[in-house]
Amino acid sequence: MFPLQRGATGFFRPQDGPLPETDVRIFRATLHAAARAAGGRVGDVVEQTYPRTFHTASIIRRDDERVVLCHAHHSWIAFAEERRDWYEDGFASPPSWSDVFSASGFDVLTAEHLGTPLADLDRSGFSRADWHQISYFGITTLGGVLFNSWD
């Protein structure tokens, strides 16, 4: 079962202290290593800004561009079909070169995993405020919780 830890939703309450942060330098370095493994190059990298919970990048090979999502608070990587400000669906299967992210300490999430209903997950790490926002926005899947822009 995938444990949803504090910071998974990106919601922050000052009384709980700061959220963890994924090291963007490690993400960028791993992107370049993945691009080399894919025989491509790194495209645009857009670092997370409020209210998004993730960084977005791409790896470009010939006529193919893969969108890479990196959670801003946990070392979770996902792949998407296109760039968006938030995701409930539209995730792509990890390409063969995604193992470069795993080797750098990231957890690479599959499209199937990201489509998992929240009811099937360990949600004990969520606060009451997390649940309020999740229900307000009608989010029902793991991917929708992790890769969002709540405003």
XYZ file of C-alpha atoms in Angstrom:
151
model
C 0.000 0.000 0.000
C 1.348 3.451 -0.938
C 1.646 5.613 2.215
C 0.466 9.173 1.631
C 2.735 11.245 3.824
C 2.467 14.789 5.070
C 3.147 17.086 2.121
C 1.674 14.732 -0.495
C -1.172 17.179 -1.159
C 1.069 20.236 -0.958
C -1.126 21.863 1.674
C 0.813 23.698 4.342
C -0.271 24.680 7.838
C 2.302 26.908 9.620
C 1.667 25.217 12.974
C 2.831 21.898 11.470
C 6.195 23.272 10.343
C 7.604 23.422 6.816
C 6.910 20.709 4.277
C 9.774 18.541 3.048
C 11.287 19.567 -0.274
C 12.638 17.567 -3.177
C 16.118 18.787 -4.076
C 15.671 20.483 -7.465
C 19.402 20.230 -8.190
C 19.231 16.434 -7.936
C 16.117 16.401 -10.126
C 17.850 18.530 -12.779
C 21.015 16.403 -12.711
C 18.940 13.240 -13.023
C 17.014 14.751 -15.945
C 20.276 15.250 -17.808
C 21.400 11.699 -17.033
C 18.021 10.376 -18.227
C 18.263 12.438 -21.420
C 21.676 10.929 -22.136
C 20.303 7.418 -21.491
C 17.367 8.171 -23.817
C 19.604 9.578 -26.537
C 17.893 12.929 -26.269
C 18.126 16.275 -24.547
C 16.402 18.099 -21.702
C 13.665 20.473 -22.845
C 12.000 23.135 -20.715
C 12.200 22.758 -16.951
C 9.572 24.648 -14.949
C 10.112 24.662 -11.211
C 7.150 24.412 -8.872
C 5.443 27.618 -7.819
C 2.423 27.956 -5.587
C -0.152 26.467 -5.883
C 1.304 23.652 -8.025
C 2.726 20.661 -6.161
C 5.245 19.596 -8.806
C 8.087 20.559 -11.113
C 7.630 19.903 -14.839
C 10.278 19.066 -17.413
C 10.626 17.240 -20.676
C 13.074 14.997 -22.432
C 13.136 15.379 -26.189
C 14.230 12.648 -28.599
C 13.939 13.301 -32.324
C 10.170 13.816 -32.773
C 9.217 12.522 -29.329
C 8.821 14.584 -26.159
C 8.223 12.950 -22.767
C 6.794 15.112 -19.990
C 8.391 14.417 -16.608
C 6.689 15.416 -13.349
C 8.575 15.614 -10.064
C 6.645 16.086 -6.830
C 7.941 19.164 -4.978
C 7.774 17.613 -1.499
C 8.584 13.936 -2.021
C 10.866 12.136 -4.455
C 8.052 10.898 -6.717
C 8.411 10.939 -10.499
C 5.589 10.495 -13.007
C 5.282 10.790 -16.760
C 2.423 12.561 -18.512
C 1.009 12.713 -22.013
C 1.062 16.521 -22.058
C 1.959 19.535 -19.919
C -0.804 20.742 -17.614
C -1.170 22.717 -14.401
C -2.835 19.755 -12.678
C -3.517 16.093 -13.333
C -6.302 13.685 -12.441
C -5.534 11.536 -15.470
C -3.349 11.766 -18.565
C -0.411 9.948 -17.010
C 1.888 7.909 -19.245
C 3.775 4.686 -18.629
C 7.402 5.193 -17.591
C 9.775 4.871 -20.562
C 12.612 2.350 -20.563
C 15.121 4.986 -19.436
C 13.107 5.901 -16.312
C 15.329 3.580 -14.278
C 17.834 6.465 -14.185
C 15.431 8.235 -11.782
C 15.148 5.124 -9.601
C 18.942 4.853 -9.463
C 19.058 8.456 -8.185
C 16.650 7.726 -5.324
C 13.348 8.747 -6.917
C 10.247 6.559 -6.837
C 8.930 6.220 -10.395
C 5.142 5.909 -10.367
C 3.245 4.089 -13.108
C 0.113 5.389 -14.808
C -1.803 2.474 -13.299
C -0.588 3.323 -9.803
C -1.499 6.993 -10.225
C -5.025 5.947 -11.239
C -5.527 4.098 -7.938
C -8.670 5.247 -6.086
C -7.911 7.037 -2.811
C -10.101 4.521 -0.992
C -7.500 1.832 -1.778
C -4.590 3.744 -0.198
C -3.211 4.385 3.283
C -4.432 7.935 3.910
C -3.482 8.125 7.590
C -0.905 10.874 6.892
C -3.595 13.312 5.728
C -4.802 16.088 7.981
C -8.380 17.279 8.269
C -7.406 20.271 6.071
C -6.054 17.871 3.402
C -9.350 15.979 3.355
C -11.342 19.189 3.162
C -9.470 20.298 0.029
C -9.553 16.850 -1.567
C -13.320 16.595 -1.127
C -13.892 20.227 -2.166
C -12.084 19.664 -5.480
C -13.552 16.184 -5.943
C -10.197 14.437 -6.298
C -10.576 10.649 -6.298
C -7.207 9.233 -7.426
C -3.641 9.109 -6.200
C -2.400 11.066 -9.237
C -4.980 13.782 -8.633
C -3.739 14.256 -5.080
C -0.037 14.248 -5.888
C 0.109 16.350 -9.058
C -2.288 19.220 -8.570
C -2.765 22.965 -8.526
C -5.471 23.547 -5.970
C -6.316 27.190 -6.672
